Amino acid sequence: MTVPHYENLFSNRANKMKASVIRELLKLTQKPDIISFAGGLPNPLAFPVEKVEEIICDLLKDEPTKALQYGSTEGVTELRNQIAQRMKKIWNIDGDAENVLITTGSQQGLDLLGRLFIGSASTIVMEAPTYLGALNAFNVYSPQIVSIPLDDDGIKVDLLRDYLMNAVKHNIYIKFLYTIPTFHNPAGVCMSLSRRKKIIDLAHEFDLVVIEDDPYGELRYTGETLPPLKSLDDGDRVIYLGTFSKTLVPGFRIAWTYGPKTVIDKMVIAKQAVDLCTPPFTQYVAKEYLKRGYIDQHLTKIISLYGKKQSIMTKAMNEYMPREYIRWPVPEGGMFLWATLNENINTTDMFNDALAQNVAYVIGSAFFADGSGTNCMRLNFTHPTDDRIVEGVKRLSNVVENWGKAKATETAAPREQELITGV
Ligand SMILES: Cc1ncc(COP(=O)(O)O)c(C=O)c1O
């Protein structure tokens, strides 16, 4: 009997697909004694189990044939309507069900947009750092990725403008800008209001399409609410991605793309080939969850749970982290704290030492298209228990301190040698 050599049969596209760094690292962090800041998981305490049970029981009594049948590719109309109404209510965004496509997670939205817009040699603009899942989704279609750095106020719009001017000069046509303006993953920061307005101005000036990915926009613990780019957009330039993964449950895999009808219609055709439809069953549960008005009470609960964890995390960071080697902006919402260490501390090299102390994070370079960001790390604060957050930060602080000290003497050593040589 012969066995096919599958490796030789894979397409060029398949050969370019690499196992996600996070996935590989996460495997190492699954042991129960490891305090993991590495995942991006919501806390199971935030799952509305009783309400979901109530709705499922009713659903199987009242609408079993619809909920258990195939559905339309666009999604359950009532859910699309509910989402359009909610977008109007919370963000003052005008539109209706026709602007909404239900996707199987917003990860699928990213893939479909990649399919639609990225051809070989297409140029796209992303933030640096950016969401690893977006890098993975877009990279399948082999774009040229231009990375624009972030600071504590989001993407550096002046650098973006310089790049766009340069692109015009060299006849480079940009397919889209992908951004996570609110509670960025991984950077935790929010784009300031003035930069949001600037992005919309730039979009008009340079005929740019903007993909706004917003899984965390409703998870604000402190500070003032900021409007999504989509709500500032008066020209159908922004395609917005929303999801119930962080505000309801990720296991439903219910998300939506909200955009111009031309784009939604094309995405429907692409999606048909991928999965025919997102599971109607969980769409019906989500529809009922919104219809019964449960989501707002639930959000209040999650915000209080995560807000407390955020403040425990930042308090512990303030108390234990050796500030001479590390700094971080305080996240006002979302799920992540992004820390930048001194330039000469490589968080990939440091990772094994952290694991030896039974604490884990995600290495910074995973979030950069060019593999830079080697002195950064992402810490999730929503999943660990309160006690483990404090204990984990203590352990990580020791690791950072050891590396900081070791690197400080390493850089001191050559200087001393230089002196000796000079003498
Ligand atoms: C910025 C960003 N976009 C998209 C996703 C994917 O979310 P979903 O569960 O809806 O696929 C995530 C998940 O963590 C995310 O952080």
CSV table of C-alpha atoms and ligand atoms in Angstrom, one decimal:
chain,number,residue,atom,x,y,z
A,1,MET,CA,0.0,0.0,0.0
A,2,THR,CA,1.3,3.4,-0.9
A,3,VAL,CA,0.7,6.7,1.0
A,4,PRO,CA,0.4,10.0,-0.9
A,5,HIS,CA,3.1,12.6,-0.3
A,6,TYR,CA,0.6,15.3,0.7
A,7,GLU,CA,3.4,17.8,1.3
A,8,ASN,CA,4.3,17.7,-2.4
A,9,LEU,CA,0.6,18.3,-3.4
A,10,PHE,CA,0.0,21.4,-1.3
A,11,SER,CA,-0.4,24.6,-3.3
A,12,ASN,CA,2.0,27.5,-3.0
A,13,ARG,CA,-0.7,29.2,-1.0
A,14,ALA,CA,-0.9,26.3,1.4
A,15,ASN,CA,2.9,26.2,1.7
A,16,LYS,CA,2.9,29.8,2.7
A,17,MET,CA,0.6,29.1,5.6
A,18,LYS,CA,2.5,28.9,8.9
A,19,ALA,CA,1.3,27.6,12.2
A,20,SER,CA,0.3,30.6,14.4
A,21,VAL,CA,3.0,31.5,16.9
A,22,ILE,CA,0.4,32.1,19.5
A,23,ARG,CA,-1.1,28.7,19.0
A,24,GLU,CA,2.2,27.0,19.5
A,25,LEU,CA,3.0,29.1,22.6
A,26,LEU,CA,-0.4,28.6,24.0
A,27,LYS,CA,0.2,24.8,23.9
A,28,LEU,CA,3.1,25.4,26.3
A,29,THR,CA,1.0,27.5,28.6
A,30,GLN,CA,-1.9,25.1,29.2
A,31,LYS,CA,-0.4,23.4,32.3
A,32,PRO,CA,-2.5,24.3,35.3
A,33,ASP,CA,0.4,25.7,37.4
A,34,ILE,CA,1.2,28.2,34.7
A,35,ILE,CA,-0.4,31.6,35.2
A,36,SER,CA,-1.2,32.5,31.6
A,37,PHE,CA,-1.5,36.1,30.5
A,38,ALA,CA,-1.1,34.7,27.0
A,39,GLY,CA,-4.6,33.8,25.8
A,40,GLY,CA,-7.1,36.3,24.5
A,41,LEU,CA,-10.0,34.5,26.2
A,42,PRO,CA,-13.1,36.1,27.8
A,43,ASN,CA,-13.7,34.9,31.3
A,44,PRO,CA,-16.2,32.0,31.6
A,45,LEU,CA,-17.8,33.9,34.6
A,46,ALA,CA,-18.9,36.3,31.9
A,47,PHE,CA,-21.0,33.7,30.1
A,48,PRO,CA,-24.7,34.2,30.6
A,49,VAL,CA,-25.4,30.5,30.9
A,50,GLU,CA,-28.9,30.7,32.5
A,51,LYS,CA,-30.2,33.1,29.9
A,52,VAL,CA,-28.8,31.1,27.1
A,53,GLU,CA,-30.4,27.9,28.5
A,54,GLU,CA,-33.8,29.7,28.8
A,55,ILE,CA,-33.6,30.9,25.2
A,56,ILE,CA,-32.5,27.6,23.8
A,57,CYS,CA,-35.4,25.8,25.6
A,58,ASP,CA,-37.9,28.4,24.2
A,59,LEU,CA,-36.3,28.2,20.8
A,60,LEU,CA,-36.7,24.5,20.5
A,61,LYS,CA,-40.3,24.8,21.5
A,62,ASP,CA,-41.2,27.8,19.4
A,63,GLU,CA,-39.1,27.9,16.3
A,64,PRO,CA,-37.3,24.5,16.0
A,65,THR,CA,-37.6,24.2,12.2
A,66,LYS,CA,-36.1,27.6,11.5
A,67,ALA,CA,-33.3,27.3,14.1
A,68,LEU,CA,-32.3,23.8,13.0
A,69,GLN,CA,-32.5,24.3,9.3
A,70,TYR,CA,-30.0,25.8,6.8
A,71,GLY,CA,-30.2,29.5,6.7
A,72,SER,CA,-29.6,32.3,4.2
A,73,THR,CA,-25.9,33.2,3.6
A,74,GLU,CA,-26.6,36.8,4.6
A,75,GLY,CA,-27.8,35.7,8.0
A,76,VAL,CA,-31.1,35.6,9.9
A,77,THR,CA,-33.0,38.7,8.9
A,78,GLU,CA,-34.3,39.5,12.4
A,79,LEU,CA,-30.8,39.3,13.8
A,80,ARG,CA,-29.5,41.6,11.0
A,81,ASN,CA,-32.3,44.0,11.9
A,82,GLN,CA,-31.5,43.9,15.6
A,83,ILE,CA,-27.8,44.6,14.9
A,84,ALA,CA,-28.6,47.5,12.6
A,85,GLN,CA,-30.9,49.0,15.3
A,86,ARG,CA,-28.2,48.5,17.9
A,87,MET,CA,-25.6,50.1,15.8
A,88,LYS,CA,-27.9,53.1,15.5
A,89,LYS,CA,-28.7,53.1,19.2
A,90,ILE,CA,-25.2,52.9,20.6
A,91,TRP,CA,-23.1,54.4,17.9
A,92,ASN,CA,-25.6,56.5,15.9
A,93,ILE,CA,-24.7,54.7,12.7
A,94,ASP,CA,-27.4,54.8,10.1
A,95,GLY,CA,-28.2,51.8,8.0
A,96,ASP,CA,-30.4,48.7,7.9
A,97,ALA,CA,-30.3,44.9,7.6
A,98,GLU,CA,-29.0,45.2,4.0
A,99,ASN,CA,-25.8,46.7,5.4
A,100,VAL,CA,-25.2,43.7,7.7
A,101,LEU,CA,-23.7,40.4,6.9
A,102,ILE,CA,-23.6,37.8,9.6
A,103,THR,CA,-20.2,36.0,9.6
A,104,THR,CA,-18.8,33.0,11.5
A,105,GLY,CA,-16.7,35.1,13.8
A,106,SER,CA,-15.2,38.4,12.7
A,107,GLN,CA,-12.3,36.2,11.8
A,108,GLN,CA,-14.3,35.1,8.8
A,109,GLY,CA,-15.1,38.7,8.0
A,110,LEU,CA,-11.4,39.4,7.8
A,111,ASP,CA,-10.9,36.4,5.5
A,112,LEU,CA,-13.7,37.4,3.2
A,113,LEU,CA,-12.5,40.9,2.9
A,114,GLY,CA,-9.0,39.6,2.1
A,115,ARG,CA,-10.5,37.4,-0.6
A,116,LEU,CA,-12.4,40.4,-2.0
A,117,PHE,CA,-9.8,43.0,-2.0
A,118,ILE,CA,-6.3,41.5,-2.1
A,119,GLY,CA,-4.9,40.3,-5.4
A,120,SER,CA,-1.3,39.3,-5.9
A,121,ALA,CA,0.9,42.4,-5.4
A,122,SER,CA,-1.9,44.4,-3.7
A,123,THR,CA,-0.8,46.8,-1.1
A,124,ILE,CA,-2.6,47.1,2.2
A,125,VAL,CA,-1.8,49.3,5.2
A,126,MET,CA,-1.9,47.9,8.8
A,127,GLU,CA,-0.9,49.2,12.2
A,128,ALA,CA,2.3,48.1,13.9
A,129,PRO,CA,1.6,46.2,16.1
A,130,THR,CA,-1.6,44.7,14.7
A,131,TYR,CA,-4.0,41.7,15.4
A,132,LEU,CA,-2.2,38.5,14.6
A,133,GLY,CA,-5.4,36.9,13.3
A,134,ALA,CA,-5.7,39.7,10.7
A,135,LEU,CA,-2.1,39.2,9.7
A,136,ASN,CA,-2.8,35.5,9.2
A,137,ALA,CA,-6.1,36.1,7.4
A,138,PHE,CA,-4.6,38.6,4.9
A,139,ASN,CA,-1.3,36.9,4.4
A,140,VAL,CA,-3.0,34.0,2.7
A,141,TYR,CA,-3.7,36.4,-0.2
A,142,SER,CA,0.0,37.5,-0.3
A,143,PRO,CA,-0.4,41.3,0.0
A,144,GLN,CA,2.4,43.8,0.3
A,145,ILE,CA,1.9,45.0,3.9
A,146,VAL,CA,2.9,48.5,4.9
A,147,SER,CA,3.0,48.9,8.6
A,148,ILE,CA,2.4,52.3,10.3
A,149,PRO,CA,3.5,52.5,14.0
A,150,LEU,CA,1.1,53.3,16.9
A,151,ASP,CA,1.7,55.4,19.9
A,152,ASP,CA,-0.5,55.8,23.0
A,153,ASP,CA,-3.1,57.7,20.8
A,154,GLY,CA,-3.4,55.1,18.2
A,155,ILE,CA,-2.0,55.0,14.6
A,156,LYS,CA,0.5,57.9,13.9
A,157,VAL,CA,-1.6,59.7,11.4
A,158,ASP,CA,1.3,62.0,10.3
A,159,LEU,CA,3.3,59.0,9.2
A,160,LEU,CA,0.3,57.5,7.5
A,161,ARG,CA,-0.2,60.8,5.6
A,162,ASP,CA,3.5,60.8,4.6
A,163,TYR,CA,3.2,57.2,3.4
A,164,LEU,CA,-0.1,58.0,1.4
A,165,MET,CA,1.6,61.0,-0.3
A,166,ASN,CA,4.5,58.8,-1.2
A,167,ALA,CA,2.2,56.1,-2.5
A,168,VAL,CA,0.5,58.6,-4.8
A,169,LYS,CA,3.9,59.7,-6.1
A,170,HIS,CA,4.8,56.1,-7.0
A,171,ASN,CA,1.4,55.1,-8.3
A,172,ILE,CA,0.8,52.6,-5.5
A,173,TYR,CA,-2.9,52.0,-5.1
A,174,ILE,CA,-3.8,51.0,-1.6
A,175,LYS,CA,-6.6,48.5,-1.2
A,176,PHE,CA,-7.4,49.3,2.4
A,177,LEU,CA,-6.2,50.5,5.8
A,178,TYR,CA,-7.0,47.9,8.5
A,179,THR,CA,-7.3,49.4,12.0
A,180,ILE,CA,-8.4,48.5,15.5
A,181,PRO,CA,-9.1,52.0,16.9
A,182,THR,CA,-10.7,51.1,20.2
A,183,PHE,CA,-8.9,49.1,22.8
A,184,HIS,CA,-6.4,47.8,20.3
A,185,ASN,CA,-5.4,44.1,20.3
A,186,PRO,CA,-2.5,43.9,21.2
A,187,ALA,CA,-1.6,47.5,22.1
A,188,GLY,CA,-4.6,48.2,24.4
A,189,VAL,CA,-4.7,51.9,23.3
A,190,CYS,CA,-7.5,54.0,21.8
A,191,MET,CA,-7.1,56.2,18.8
A,192,SER,CA,-7.8,59.8,20.0
A,193,LEU,CA,-10.8,61.6,18.6
A,194,SER,CA,-8.7,64.1,16.6
A,195,ARG,CA,-6.9,61.2,15.0
A,196,ARG,CA,-10.2,59.5,14.2
A,197,LYS,CA,-11.4,62.6,12.4
A,198,LYS,CA,-8.0,62.8,10.6
A,199,ILE,CA,-8.3,59.2,9.4
A,200,ILE,CA,-11.7,60.0,7.8
A,201,ASP,CA,-10.2,63.2,6.2
A,202,LEU,CA,-7.3,61.1,4.9
A,203,ALA,CA,-9.7,58.5,3.6
A,204,HIS,CA,-11.5,61.2,1.6
A,205,GLU,CA,-8.3,62.9,0.5
A,206,PHE,CA,-6.5,59.7,-0.7
A,207,ASP,CA,-9.6,57.7,-1.8
A,208,LEU,CA,-8.9,55.2,0.9
A,209,VAL,CA,-11.1,52.4,2.2
A,210,VAL,CA,-10.8,51.7,6.0
A,211,ILE,CA,-11.6,48.4,7.7
A,212,GLU,CA,-12.5,49.1,11.3
A,213,ASP,CA,-12.2,46.1,13.5
A,214,ASP,CA,-14.1,46.7,16.8
A,215,PRO,CA,-14.5,43.7,19.0
A,216,TYR,CA,-13.8,45.6,22.2
A,217,GLY,CA,-15.6,49.0,21.7
A,218,GLU,CA,-18.3,48.3,24.3
A,219,LEU,CA,-15.8,47.1,26.9
A,220,ARG,CA,-14.8,50.5,28.4
A,221,TYR,CA,-13.9,50.6,32.1
A,222,THR,CA,-12.7,54.2,32.6
A,223,GLY,CA,-12.5,57.4,30.5
A,224,GLU,CA,-14.8,58.9,27.9
A,225,THR,CA,-16.5,56.9,25.1
A,226,LEU,CA,-15.1,57.5,21.7
A,227,PRO,CA,-17.1,57.2,18.5
A,228,PRO,CA,-16.2,54.4,16.1
A,229,LEU,CA,-14.7,55.6,12.7
A,230,LYS,CA,-17.9,54.2,11.1
A,231,SER,CA,-20.0,56.8,12.9
A,232,LEU,CA,-17.8,59.6,11.6
A,233,ASP,CA,-17.9,58.3,8.1
A,234,ASP,CA,-20.2,60.2,5.7
A,235,GLY,CA,-19.0,58.6,2.5
A,236,ASP,CA,-19.3,54.8,2.9
A,237,ARG,CA,-15.5,54.6,3.3
A,238,VAL,CA,-15.5,52.5,6.4
A,239,ILE,CA,-16.3,48.8,6.6
A,240,TYR,CA,-17.0,47.9,10.2
A,241,LEU,CA,-16.5,44.5,11.9
A,242,GLY,CA,-18.4,43.7,15.1
A,243,THR,CA,-18.7,40.5,17.1
A,244,PHE,CA,-20.5,38.9,20.0
A,245,SER,CA,-17.4,37.0,20.9
A,246,LYS,CA,-16.4,39.4,23.7
A,247,THR,CA,-19.8,40.7,24.7
A,248,LEU,CA,-21.8,37.5,24.7
A,249,VAL,CA,-19.9,34.3,24.1
A,250,PRO,CA,-17.2,33.3,21.6
A,251,GLY,CA,-18.6,29.8,21.2
A,252,PHE,CA,-21.6,31.1,19.2
A,253,ARG,CA,-19.2,32.3,16.5
A,254,ILE,CA,-21.6,35.1,15.6
A,255,ALA,CA,-20.2,38.4,14.2
A,256,TRP,CA,-21.1,40.9,11.6
A,257,THR,CA,-19.7,43.0,8.9
A,258,TYR,CA,-21.4,46.4,8.5
A,259,GLY,CA,-20.7,48.2,5.2
A,260,PRO,CA,-21.9,49.5,1.9
A,261,LYS,CA,-24.4,47.2,0.1
A,262,THR,CA,-22.0,46.6,-2.8
A,263,VAL,CA,-19.4,45.2,-0.5
A,264,ILE,CA,-21.9,43.1,1.6
A,265,ASP,CA,-23.4,41.6,-1.6
A,266,LYS,CA,-20.0,40.6,-2.9
A,267,MET,CA,-19.1,39.1,0.5
A,268,VAL,CA,-22.3,37.1,0.5
A,269,ILE,CA,-21.1,35.4,-2.8
A,270,ALA,CA,-17.7,34.7,-1.3
A,271,LYS,CA,-19.2,33.4,1.9
A,272,GLN,CA,-21.5,31.0,0.0
A,273,ALA,CA,-18.5,29.1,-1.2
A,274,VAL,CA,-16.9,29.0,2.2
A,275,ASP,CA,-19.7,27.8,4.6
A,276,LEU,CA,-23.1,28.4,2.9
A,277,CYS,CA,-24.2,30.1,6.1
A,278,THR,CA,-23.3,30.8,9.7
A,279,PRO,CA,-25.0,28.4,12.1
A,280,PRO,CA,-28.7,29.5,12.2
A,281,PHE,CA,-29.0,28.0,15.7
A,282,THR,CA,-26.7,30.4,17.4
A,283,GLN,CA,-27.9,33.2,15.3
A,284,TYR,CA,-31.5,32.6,16.6
A,285,VAL,CA,-30.1,32.5,20.2
A,286,ALA,CA,-28.3,35.8,19.7
A,287,LYS,CA,-31.4,37.3,18.0
A,288,GLU,CA,-33.5,36.4,21.0
A,289,TYR,CA,-30.8,37.6,23.4
A,290,LEU,CA,-31.0,41.1,21.8
A,291,LYS,CA,-34.8,41.0,21.5
A,292,ARG,CA,-35.3,40.2,25.1
A,293,GLY,CA,-33.1,43.2,26.1
A,294,TYR,CA,-30.6,41.0,28.0
A,295,ILE,CA,-27.4,42.4,26.3
A,296,ASP,CA,-27.3,45.7,28.2
A,297,GLN,CA,-27.6,44.2,31.6
A,298,HIS,CA,-25.0,41.6,30.7
A,299,LEU,CA,-22.6,44.3,29.4
A,300,THR,CA,-22.9,46.1,32.8
A,301,LYS,CA,-21.9,42.8,34.5
A,302,ILE,CA,-18.9,42.1,32.2
A,303,ILE,CA,-17.7,45.7,32.4
A,304,SER,CA,-17.7,45.5,36.2
A,305,LEU,CA,-15.9,42.1,36.2
A,306,TYR,CA,-13.2,43.1,33.7
A,307,GLY,CA,-12.9,46.7,35.0
A,308,LYS,CA,-12.0,45.2,38.4
A,309,LYS,CA,-9.5,42.8,36.8
A,310,GLN,CA,-7.9,45.7,34.8
A,311,SER,CA,-7.5,47.7,38.0
A,312,ILE,CA,-5.9,44.7,39.8
A,313,MET,CA,-3.6,44.2,36.9
A,314,THR,CA,-2.4,47.8,36.7
A,315,LYS,CA,-2.1,48.2,40.5
A,316,ALA,CA,0.1,45.0,40.6
A,317,MET,CA,2.1,46.3,37.6
A,318,ASN,CA,2.7,49.6,39.4
A,319,GLU,CA,3.6,47.9,42.6
A,320,TYR,CA,6.0,45.2,41.3
A,321,MET,CA,7.3,45.9,37.8
A,322,PRO,CA,10.9,47.4,37.8
A,323,ARG,CA,10.1,50.7,35.9
A,324,GLU,CA,13.7,51.2,34.8
A,325,TYR,CA,13.2,48.3,32.3
A,326,ILE,CA,9.6,48.4,31.3
A,327,ARG,CA,6.7,50.8,30.5
A,328,TRP,CA,3.1,50.3,29.5
A,329,PRO,CA,0.1,52.6,28.8
A,330,VAL,CA,-2.9,51.9,31.1
A,331,PRO,CA,-5.7,50.3,29.0
A,332,GLU,CA,-9.1,52.0,29.6
A,333,GLY,CA,-10.9,49.0,28.3
A,334,GLY,CA,-10.6,45.8,26.2
A,335,MET,CA,-8.7,42.8,27.3
A,336,PHE,CA,-5.0,43.5,26.9
A,337,LEU,CA,-2.1,45.4,28.5
A,338,TRP,CA,0.9,45.9,26.1
A,339,ALA,CA,4.3,46.4,27.7
A,340,THR,CA,7.5,47.6,26.0
A,341,LEU,CA,10.8,46.6,27.6
A,342,ASN,CA,14.2,48.1,27.1
A,343,GLU,CA,15.4,47.7,23.6
A,344,ASN,CA,17.9,45.0,24.4
A,345,ILE,CA,15.5,42.7,26.2
A,346,ASN,CA,14.1,40.1,23.7
A,347,THR,CA,10.8,38.8,25.0
A,348,THR,CA,11.2,35.6,22.8
A,349,ASP,CA,14.5,34.8,24.6
A,350,MET,CA,12.9,35.7,27.9
A,351,PHE,CA,9.9,33.5,27.3
A,352,ASN,CA,11.5,30.3,28.6
A,353,ASP,CA,12.5,32.0,31.8
A,354,ALA,CA,9.0,33.2,32.3
A,355,LEU,CA,7.7,29.6,31.7
A,356,ALA,CA,10.2,28.4,34.3
A,357,GLN,CA,8.6,30.8,36.8
A,358,ASN,CA,5.2,29.4,35.7
A,359,VAL,CA,4.0,32.6,34.0
A,360,ALA,CA,3.3,33.2,30.3
A,361,TYR,CA,2.7,36.1,27.9
A,362,VAL,CA,2.6,36.5,24.1
A,363,ILE,CA,5.8,37.6,22.5
A,364,GLY,CA,5.7,41.0,20.9
A,365,SER,CA,7.1,40.0,17.5
A,366,ALA,CA,4.0,37.9,16.8
A,367,PHE,CA,2.0,41.1,16.2
A,368,PHE,CA,4.4,42.8,13.6
A,369,ALA,CA,4.3,42.0,9.9
A,370,ASP,CA,8.1,42.3,9.8
A,371,GLY,CA,8.8,40.4,13.0
A,372,SER,CA,10.0,43.5,14.9
A,373,GLY,CA,8.6,44.4,18.3
A,374,THR,CA,11.0,41.9,19.9
A,375,ASN,CA,11.1,43.9,23.1
A,376,CYS,CA,7.3,43.9,23.7
A,377,MET,CA,4.8,41.5,25.2
A,378,ARG,CA,1.0,41.3,25.4
A,379,LEU,CA,-0.7,40.5,28.7
A,380,ASN,CA,-4.3,39.5,29.0
A,381,PHE,CA,-6.1,40.4,32.2
A,382,THR,CA,-9.6,39.2,31.6
A,383,HIS,CA,-9.1,35.5,32.0
A,384,PRO,CA,-7.0,34.8,35.1
A,385,THR,CA,-8.6,34.9,38.6
A,386,ASP,CA,-7.9,38.1,40.6
A,387,ASP,CA,-5.3,36.3,42.9
A,388,ARG,CA,-3.5,34.8,39.9
A,389,ILE,CA,-3.2,38.2,38.2
A,390,VAL,CA,-1.3,39.5,41.2
A,391,GLU,CA,0.8,36.4,41.6
A,392,GLY,CA,1.5,36.3,37.9
A,393,VAL,CA,2.6,39.9,37.8
A,394,LYS,CA,4.9,39.3,40.8
A,395,ARG,CA,6.6,36.4,39.0
A,396,LEU,CA,6.9,38.2,35.7
A,397,SER,CA,8.3,41.2,37.5
A,398,ASN,CA,11.1,39.0,38.8
A,399,VAL,CA,11.9,37.7,35.4
A,400,VAL,CA,11.9,41.3,33.9
A,401,GLU,CA,14.1,42.5,36.7
A,402,ASN,CA,16.6,39.6,36.2
A,403,TRP,CA,16.7,40.3,32.4
A,404,GLY,CA,17.0,44.0,32.9
A,405,LYS,CA,19.9,43.7,35.3
A,406,ALA,CA,21.7,41.1,33.1
A,407,LYS,CA,21.3,43.2,30.0
A,408,ALA,CA,22.4,46.3,31.8
A,409,THR,CA,25.7,44.6,32.7
A,410,GLU,CA,26.0,43.1,29.2
A,411,THR,CA,25.9,46.6,27.7
A,412,ALA,CA,28.2,47.9,30.4
A,413,ALA,CA,30.8,45.2,29.6
A,414,PRO,CA,31.8,46.3,26.0
A,415,ARG,CA,32.0,49.9,27.2
A,416,GLU,CA,34.5,48.9,29.8
A,417,GLN,CA,36.5,47.0,27.3
A,418,GLU,CA,36.5,49.9,24.9
A,419,LEU,CA,38.0,52.0,27.7
A,420,ILE,CA,40.6,49.4,28.4
A,421,THR,CA,41.5,49.2,24.7
A,422,GLY,CA,41.6,53.0,24.5
A,423,VAL,CA,44.1,53.1,27.4
B,1,LIG,C1,-9.0,42.6,16.9
B,1,LIG,C2,-9.7,41.3,16.7
B,1,LIG,N1,-10.4,41.0,15.6
B,1,LIG,C3,-11.0,39.9,15.4
B,1,LIG,C4,-11.1,38.9,16.3
B,1,LIG,C5,-11.8,37.6,16.1
B,1,LIG,O1,-13.0,37.6,16.8
B,1,LIG,P1,-14.1,36.5,16.5
B,1,LIG,O2,-14.2,35.7,17.7
B,1,LIG,O3,-15.4,37.3,16.2
B,1,LIG,O4,-13.7,35.7,15.3
B,1,LIG,C6,-10.4,39.1,17.5
B,1,LIG,C7,-10.4,38.1,18.6
B,1,LIG,O5,-9.7,38.1,19.5
B,1,LIG,C8,-9.7,40.3,17.7
B,1,LIG,O6,-9.0,40.6,18.8
